[in-house]
mmCIF file of C-alpha atoms in Angstrom:
data_model
loop_
_atom_site.group_PDB
_atom_site.id
_atom_site.type_symbol
_atom_site.label_atom_id
_atom_site.label_comp_id
_atom_site.label_asym_id
_atom_site.label_seq_id
_atom_site.Cartn_x
_atom_site.Cartn_y
_atom_site.Cartn_z
ATOM 1 C CA MET E 1 49.513 3.750 217.238
ATOM 2 C CA ASP E 2 50.673 2.146 219.991
ATOM 3 C CA THR E 3 54.650 1.650 219.463
ATOM 4 C CA VAL E 4 55.090 5.447 219.391
ATOM 5 C CA THR E 5 52.341 6.976 221.313
ATOM 6 C CA GLU E 6 53.045 9.014 224.345
ATOM 7 C CA SER E 7 50.992 12.130 226.343
ATOM 8 C CA ALA E 8 51.116 14.677 223.596
ATOM 9 C CA MET E 9 50.232 12.355 220.720
ATOM 10 C CA ALA E 10 47.592 11.136 222.481
ATOM 11 C CA VAL E 11 46.323 14.434 223.484
ATOM 12 C CA ALA E 12 46.361 15.538 219.951
ATOM 13 C CA MET E 13 44.357 12.462 218.860
ATOM 14 C CA ALA E 14 41.956 12.714 221.558
ATOM 15 C CA SER E 15 41.237 16.389 220.467
ATOM 16 C CA LEU E 16 40.431 15.341 217.075
ATOM 17 C CA GLY E 17 38.140 12.981 217.639
ATOM 18 C CA GLY E 18 40.751 9.635 217.877
ATOM 19 C CA ILE E 19 42.088 7.752 220.571
ATOM 20 C CA GLY E 20 46.344 7.722 220.917
ATOM 21 C CA ILE E 21 47.049 3.619 222.002
ATOM 22 C CA LEU E 22 50.029 4.559 224.908
ATOM 23 C CA HIS E 23 52.900 2.219 223.818
ATOM 24 C CA SER E 24 54.586 -0.467 226.590
ATOM 25 C CA ASN E 25 58.538 0.331 225.983
ATOM 26 C CA ASN E 26 58.635 1.316 229.504
ATOM 27 C CA SER E 27 58.122 0.704 233.331
ATOM 28 C CA PRO E 28 54.407 0.353 234.556
ATOM 29 C CA SER E 29 55.080 3.564 236.358
ATOM 30 C CA ASP E 30 56.271 5.044 233.612
ATOM 31 C CA GLN E 31 53.500 4.139 231.189
ATOM 32 C CA PHE E 32 50.999 5.328 234.158
ATOM 33 C CA SER E 33 52.960 9.241 234.146
ATOM 34 C CA LEU E 34 52.057 8.888 230.495
ATOM 35 C CA LEU E 35 48.389 8.046 230.781
ATOM 36 C CA TYR E 36 48.111 10.536 233.426
ATOM 37 C CA SER E 37 49.057 13.484 231.598
ATOM 38 C CA PRO E 38 46.140 13.244 229.229
ATOM 39 C CA LYS E 39 43.636 12.561 231.209
ATOM 40 C CA SER E 40 44.140 15.187 233.804
ATOM 41 C CA ARG E 41 43.693 17.569 230.858
ATOM 42 C CA ARG E 42 41.107 19.597 228.839
ATOM 43 C CA ILE E 43 43.170 21.749 226.729
ATOM 44 C CA PRO E 44 44.411 20.617 223.048
ATOM 45 C CA PHE E 45 48.217 20.696 223.833
ATOM 46 C CA ILE E 46 50.987 19.996 226.448
ATOM 47 C CA SER E 47 52.186 23.308 227.633
ATOM 48 C CA ASP E 48 56.093 23.801 227.391
ATOM 49 C CA PHE E 49 57.414 25.337 230.381
ATOM 50 C CA GLU E 50 60.271 25.440 232.304
ATOM 51 C CA ILE E 51 59.257 25.030 236.632
ATOM 52 C CA THR E 52 62.158 26.676 239.215
ATOM 53 C CA SER E 53 61.930 27.088 242.781
ATOM 54 C CA SER E 54 61.639 31.076 244.454
ATOM 55 C CA SER E 55 65.509 30.211 245.574
ATOM 56 C CA ASN E 56 66.801 29.288 242.266
ATOM 57 C CA PHE E 57 68.517 31.677 239.980
ATOM 58 C CA ILE E 58 68.421 32.269 236.654
ATOM 59 C CA ASP E 59 72.156 32.363 234.990
ATOM 60 C CA SER E 60 70.705 33.134 231.296
ATOM 61 C CA GLU E 61 67.907 33.075 228.379
ATOM 62 C CA SER E 62 69.123 29.415 228.025
ATOM 63 C CA ASP E 63 67.113 28.753 231.109
ATOM 64 C CA PHE E 64 63.952 29.061 229.553
ATOM 65 C CA ASN E 65 64.836 26.676 226.783
ATOM 66 C CA SER E 66 61.959 26.918 223.719
ATOM 67 C CA SER E 67 59.469 28.707 226.429
ATOM 68 C CA SER E 68 58.578 32.117 227.018
ATOM 69 C CA VAL E 69 57.777 31.871 230.681
ATOM 70 C CA ILE E 70 59.498 29.613 233.608
ATOM 71 C CA LEU E 71 56.972 28.617 236.272
ATOM 72 C CA VAL E 72 57.390 28.994 239.710
ATOM 73 C CA THR E 73 56.555 26.722 242.096
ATOM 74 C CA GLU E 74 58.016 26.134 246.509
ATOM 75 C CA ASN E 75 59.972 23.105 245.423
ATOM 76 C CA GLY E 76 60.903 23.212 241.724
ATOM 77 C CA SER E 77 58.145 20.889 240.962
ATOM 78 C CA ARG E 78 54.533 20.241 240.154
ATOM 79 C CA LYS E 79 53.885 18.717 242.875
ATOM 80 C CA TYR E 80 54.139 21.973 245.296
ATOM 81 C CA ARG E 81 51.712 24.695 245.303
ATOM 82 C CA VAL E 82 52.629 27.614 242.365
ATOM 83 C CA LEU E 83 54.078 30.776 243.462
ATOM 84 C CA GLY E 84 54.550 32.985 240.837
ATOM 85 C CA TYR E 85 56.228 32.984 237.081
ATOM 86 C CA VAL E 86 59.175 34.694 234.741
ATOM 87 C CA LEU E 87 58.426 35.665 231.509
ATOM 88 C CA LYS E 88 61.996 35.319 229.494
ATOM 89 C CA PHE E 89 60.871 38.990 228.275
ATOM 90 C CA ASP E 90 60.877 40.302 231.450
ATOM 91 C CA TRP E 91 64.029 38.631 232.474
ATOM 92 C CA ALA E 92 66.098 39.989 229.572
ATOM 93 C CA ASN E 93 65.080 43.957 230.498
ATOM 94 C CA LEU E 94 65.969 43.380 234.278
ATOM 95 C CA LYS E 95 68.633 45.501 235.312
ATOM 96 C CA ASN E 96 69.742 43.504 238.122
ATOM 97 C CA ARG E 97 69.621 39.401 237.002
ATOM 98 C CA ASP E 98 72.058 38.730 240.241
ATOM 99 C CA GLY E 99 69.194 37.825 242.407
ATOM 100 C CA ARG E 100 67.021 34.872 243.382
ATOM 101 C CA VAL E 101 63.966 34.039 241.441
ATOM 102 C CA GLY E 102 61.809 35.062 244.364
ATOM 103 C CA ASP E 103 62.994 39.261 244.368
ATOM 104 C CA TYR E 104 61.880 39.708 241.015
ATOM 105 C CA MET E 105 59.228 36.867 239.771
ATOM 106 C CA SER E 106 55.688 38.166 239.055
ATOM 107 C CA LYS E 107 53.009 36.889 241.301
ATOM 108 C CA PHE E 108 50.008 34.781 240.547
ATOM 109 C CA GLU E 109 46.610 35.773 241.731
ATOM 110 C CA PHE E 110 44.622 33.030 240.170
ATOM 111 C CA SER E 111 44.488 29.641 238.922
ATOM 112 C CA VAL E 112 41.846 27.410 237.638
ATOM 113 C CA PRO E 113 41.053 24.070 237.588
ATOM 114 C CA SER E 114 42.311 21.706 235.111
ATOM 115 C CA SER E 115 39.088 20.405 234.549
ATOM 116 C CA TYR E 116 38.555 23.473 232.539
ATOM 117 C CA ASP E 117 38.042 23.140 228.597
ATOM 118 C CA MET E 118 39.527 26.016 226.459
ATOM 119 C CA GLU E 119 36.597 27.885 226.173
ATOM 120 C CA GLN E 120 36.425 28.110 229.471
ATOM 121 C CA ILE E 121 40.209 29.340 230.491
ATOM 122 C CA VAL E 122 39.447 31.877 227.643
ATOM 123 C CA GLY E 123 36.715 33.227 229.277
ATOM 124 C CA PHE E 124 38.609 33.441 232.541
ATOM 125 C CA LEU E 125 41.737 34.978 230.747
ATOM 126 C CA SER E 126 39.245 37.526 229.551
ATOM 127 C CA GLY E 127 37.529 38.029 232.419
ATOM 128 C CA LYS E 128 39.990 38.796 234.589
ATOM 129 C CA GLY E 129 42.375 40.565 232.305
ATOM 130 C CA VAL E 130 45.253 38.716 232.697
ATOM 131 C CA GLN E 131 47.716 36.896 230.192
ATOM 132 C CA LEU E 132 48.906 33.407 231.533
ATOM 133 C CA VAL E 133 46.968 31.353 234.112
ATOM 134 C CA PRO E 134 47.943 28.101 235.984
ATOM 135 C CA THR E 135 45.460 25.049 236.008
ATOM 136 C CA VAL E 136 45.987 22.694 238.364
ATOM 137 C CA SER E 137 44.689 19.175 239.339
ATOM 138 C CA GLU E 138 41.981 19.236 241.684
ATOM 139 C CA SER E 139 42.663 15.568 243.093
ATOM 140 C CA ASP E 140 46.340 16.653 243.973
ATOM 141 C CA GLY E 141 47.268 19.869 243.167
ATOM 142 C CA LYS E 142 49.560 18.971 240.644
ATOM 143 C CA VAL E 143 50.661 21.860 238.035
ATOM 144 C CA VAL E 144 49.635 20.648 234.712
ATOM 145 C CA ASP E 145 49.206 23.468 232.241
ATOM 146 C CA LEU E 146 50.563 26.940 231.799
ATOM 147 C CA VAL E 147 48.464 28.537 229.003
ATOM 148 C CA THR E 148 48.741 31.846 228.107
ATOM 149 C CA MET E 149 47.518 34.429 225.333
ATOM 150 C CA GLU E 150 49.728 33.425 223.173
ATOM 151 C CA ASP E 151 48.782 29.876 223.338
ATOM 152 C CA VAL E 152 44.672 30.537 222.975
ATOM 153 C CA GLU E 153 45.816 32.839 219.819
ATOM 154 C CA ARG E 154 48.232 29.658 218.292
ATOM 155 C CA ILE E 155 45.400 27.426 218.822
ATOM 156 C CA TRP E 156 43.048 30.225 217.185
ATOM 157 C CA ARG E 157 44.999 30.156 213.759
ATOM 158 C CA LEU E 158 44.755 26.791 213.452
ATOM 159 C CA PRO E 159 41.998 25.166 211.152
ATOM 160 C CA LYS E 160 38.410 24.534 212.638
ATOM 161 C CA MET E 161 38.761 21.224 214.851
ATOM 162 C CA GLY E 162 36.170 18.891 214.654
ATOM 163 C CA LEU E 163 34.337 17.405 218.052
ATOM 164 C CA PRO E 164 36.702 15.830 220.940
ATOM 165 C CA PHE E 165 36.681 12.193 221.430
ATOM 166 C CA VAL E 166 35.846 12.534 225.363
ATOM 167 C CA GLY E 167 34.029 10.381 227.986
ATOM 168 C CA PRO E 168 31.005 11.489 230.125
ATOM 169 C CA GLU E 169 32.978 14.094 231.942
ATOM 170 C CA GLY E 170 34.409 16.048 229.401
ATOM 171 C CA GLU E 171 37.712 13.946 229.801
ATOM 172 C CA PHE E 172 39.532 12.751 226.684
ATOM 173 C CA LEU E 173 39.766 9.096 226.171
ATOM 174 C CA VAL E 174 42.983 7.190 225.853
ATOM 175 C CA GLY E 175 43.829 3.746 225.599
ATOM 176 C CA ALA E 176 47.550 1.897 226.114
ATOM 177 C CA ALA E 177 49.231 -1.287 225.568
ATOM 178 C CA ILE E 178 50.365 -4.119 227.496
ATOM 179 C CA GLY E 179 52.291 -7.625 226.921
ATOM 180 C CA THR E 180 51.620 -10.743 227.672
ATOM 181 C CA ARG E 181 54.622 -11.074 230.199
ATOM 182 C CA GLU E 182 53.885 -12.135 233.838
ATOM 183 C CA SER E 183 54.865 -8.548 234.550
ATOM 184 C CA ASP E 184 51.975 -6.821 232.523
ATOM 185 C CA LYS E 185 49.649 -8.019 235.270
ATOM 186 C CA GLU E 186 51.274 -5.161 237.077
ATOM 187 C CA ARG E 187 51.061 -2.973 234.202
ATOM 188 C CA LEU E 188 47.261 -3.256 233.758
ATOM 189 C CA GLU E 189 47.079 -2.627 237.442
ATOM 190 C CA TYR E 190 48.698 0.812 236.809
ATOM 191 C CA LEU E 191 46.376 1.596 233.326
ATOM 192 C CA VAL E 192 42.976 0.560 235.503
ATOM 193 C CA LYS E 193 44.146 2.905 238.380
ATOM 194 C CA GLY E 194 44.636 5.755 236.066
ATOM 195 C CA GLU E 195 41.556 5.230 234.180
ATOM 196 C CA VAL E 196 42.180 4.106 230.817
ATOM 197 C CA ASP E 197 39.801 3.746 228.536
ATOM 198 C CA ALA E 198 41.037 0.846 226.361
ATOM 199 C CA VAL E 199 43.529 -2.124 226.682
ATOM 200 C CA VAL E 200 45.268 -3.161 223.745
ATOM 201 C CA LEU E 201 47.087 -7.014 224.087
ATOM 202 C CA ASP E 202 49.624 -6.943 221.911
ATOM 203 C CA SER E 203 50.683 -11.004 221.226
ATOM 204 C CA SER E 204 52.694 -12.717 218.882
ATOM 205 C CA ASP E 205 53.744 -16.404 217.475
ATOM 206 C CA MET E 206 53.417 -18.705 220.599
ATOM 207 C CA GLU E 207 52.110 -16.357 223.184
ATOM 208 C CA ILE E 208 48.178 -16.735 221.980
ATOM 209 C CA LEU E 209 47.463 -19.105 225.175
ATOM 210 C CA PHE E 210 48.899 -17.162 227.877
ATOM 211 C CA ASN E 211 47.248 -13.741 225.801
ATOM 212 C CA GLY E 212 43.413 -15.402 226.653
ATOM 213 C CA ASP E 213 44.622 -15.603 230.112
ATOM 214 C CA MET E 214 45.532 -12.316 230.437
ATOM 215 C CA ALA E 215 42.516 -11.291 228.798
ATOM 216 C CA TYR E 216 40.221 -13.873 230.529
ATOM 217 C CA GLY E 217 41.761 -12.272 234.064
ATOM 218 C CA GLY E 218 41.614 -8.595 233.492
ATOM 219 C CA SER E 219 38.342 -8.733 231.926
ATOM 220 C CA SER E 220 37.020 -10.318 234.840
ATOM 221 C CA LYS E 221 38.315 -8.749 237.314
ATOM 222 C CA TYR E 222 38.076 -4.898 236.043
ATOM 223 C CA LYS E 223 34.572 -5.268 234.516
ATOM 224 C CA LYS E 224 32.722 -4.171 237.558
ATOM 225 C CA ILE E 225 34.990 -1.265 238.460
ATOM 226 C CA PRO E 226 33.096 1.833 239.314
ATOM 227 C CA CYS E 227 35.207 4.262 236.861
ATOM 228 C CA LYS E 228 34.911 2.857 233.089
ATOM 229 C CA ARG E 229 35.942 -0.797 232.220
ATOM 230 C CA PRO E 230 38.973 -1.221 230.277
ATOM 231 C CA TYR E 231 37.956 -2.960 226.354
ATOM 232 C CA TYR E 232 40.099 -5.346 225.263
ATOM 233 C CA PHE E 233 41.364 -5.674 221.980
ATOM 234 C CA SER E 234 43.933 -8.755 220.877
ATOM 235 C CA GLU E 235 46.797 -8.283 218.244
ATOM 236 C CA ASN E 236 48.119 -11.546 216.591
ATOM 237 C CA HIS E 237 49.975 -12.321 213.444
ATOM 238 C CA VAL E 238 47.153 -13.156 210.701
ATOM 239 C CA SER E 239 49.120 -16.784 209.907
ATOM 240 C CA LYS E 240 48.056 -18.160 213.711
ATOM 241 C CA PHE E 241 44.477 -17.251 212.705
ATOM 242 C CA TRP E 242 44.915 -20.769 210.628
ATOM 243 C CA SER E 243 47.180 -22.749 213.369
ATOM 244 C CA GLU E 244 45.588 -22.090 216.601
ATOM 245 C CA ARG E 245 41.903 -21.025 215.168
ATOM 246 C CA GLY E 246 40.392 -22.355 218.281
ATOM 247 C CA ALA E 247 42.079 -20.238 220.873
ATOM 248 C CA PHE E 248 41.251 -17.215 218.654
ATOM 249 C CA LYS E 249 37.426 -17.844 218.674
ATOM 250 C CA TRP E 250 37.989 -18.252 222.706
ATOM 251 C CA ILE E 251 39.445 -14.979 222.934
ATOM 252 C CA ILE E 252 36.797 -13.422 220.752
ATOM 253 C CA ASP E 253 33.681 -14.691 222.407
ATOM 254 C CA GLY E 254 35.222 -14.802 225.707
ATOM 255 C CA VAL E 255 36.758 -11.559 226.834
ATOM 256 C CA CYS E 256 38.041 -9.316 224.275
ATOM 257 C CA ASN E 257 35.917 -6.237 222.318
ATOM 258 C CA CYS E 258 37.345 -6.410 219.348
ATOM 259 C CA LYS E 259 40.196 -8.379 217.051
ATOM 260 C CA LYS E 260 42.696 -7.409 214.524
ATOM 261 C CA PHE E 261 44.346 -9.340 212.372
#
């Protein structure tokens, strides 16, 4: 699914025991962002919520979009410290909605690391007697998710899931596709920085020789990285196997972990 998979699908697939391959129809930095999202969470969904700052105003219910809550941070971004939240139900029942968000928001007393899985979050919510809690990345302090008891109940109503596809530290396994252009070497740098678990080399037609150079260069350069070594796959049209089977054999024997025709 390396033509359509983005963060939400990658999370869902890993939660069900599979692996999503993020598409490359974007910039290297955008693909890195798609990778960062599933790699930084341990729960089987991506929260849907809006973010604002305490100095902003909420003009109407449409500001909540499809979410039941708006998260409040110092500067209206995930990158800044969490201050509080506004529930749509509470906002709808305010007598005076003209004030700034900071005047009526509910303050957060707690947050949990984004490395918490669903069971740990449920235990925290139950133990503290609260209805929602933000999960925060331990590496950069960004808000990753906002988990509510409503989310928990929704997950519990779903059919029981099998074992997720995770790494040794419980992180979701996620792959990404790259092409064989010179610019894709930069893309590969971003993906390795994001601790990608699999790299799909997507090539076709006469790109086969450059495909080999790309795979060999990437595999050689990154095989000793302290984190997980990316696995290299390669895709090509089956007709090319017969016309350039020597080049295919070089790729298979030399650098790629597997080959798909």
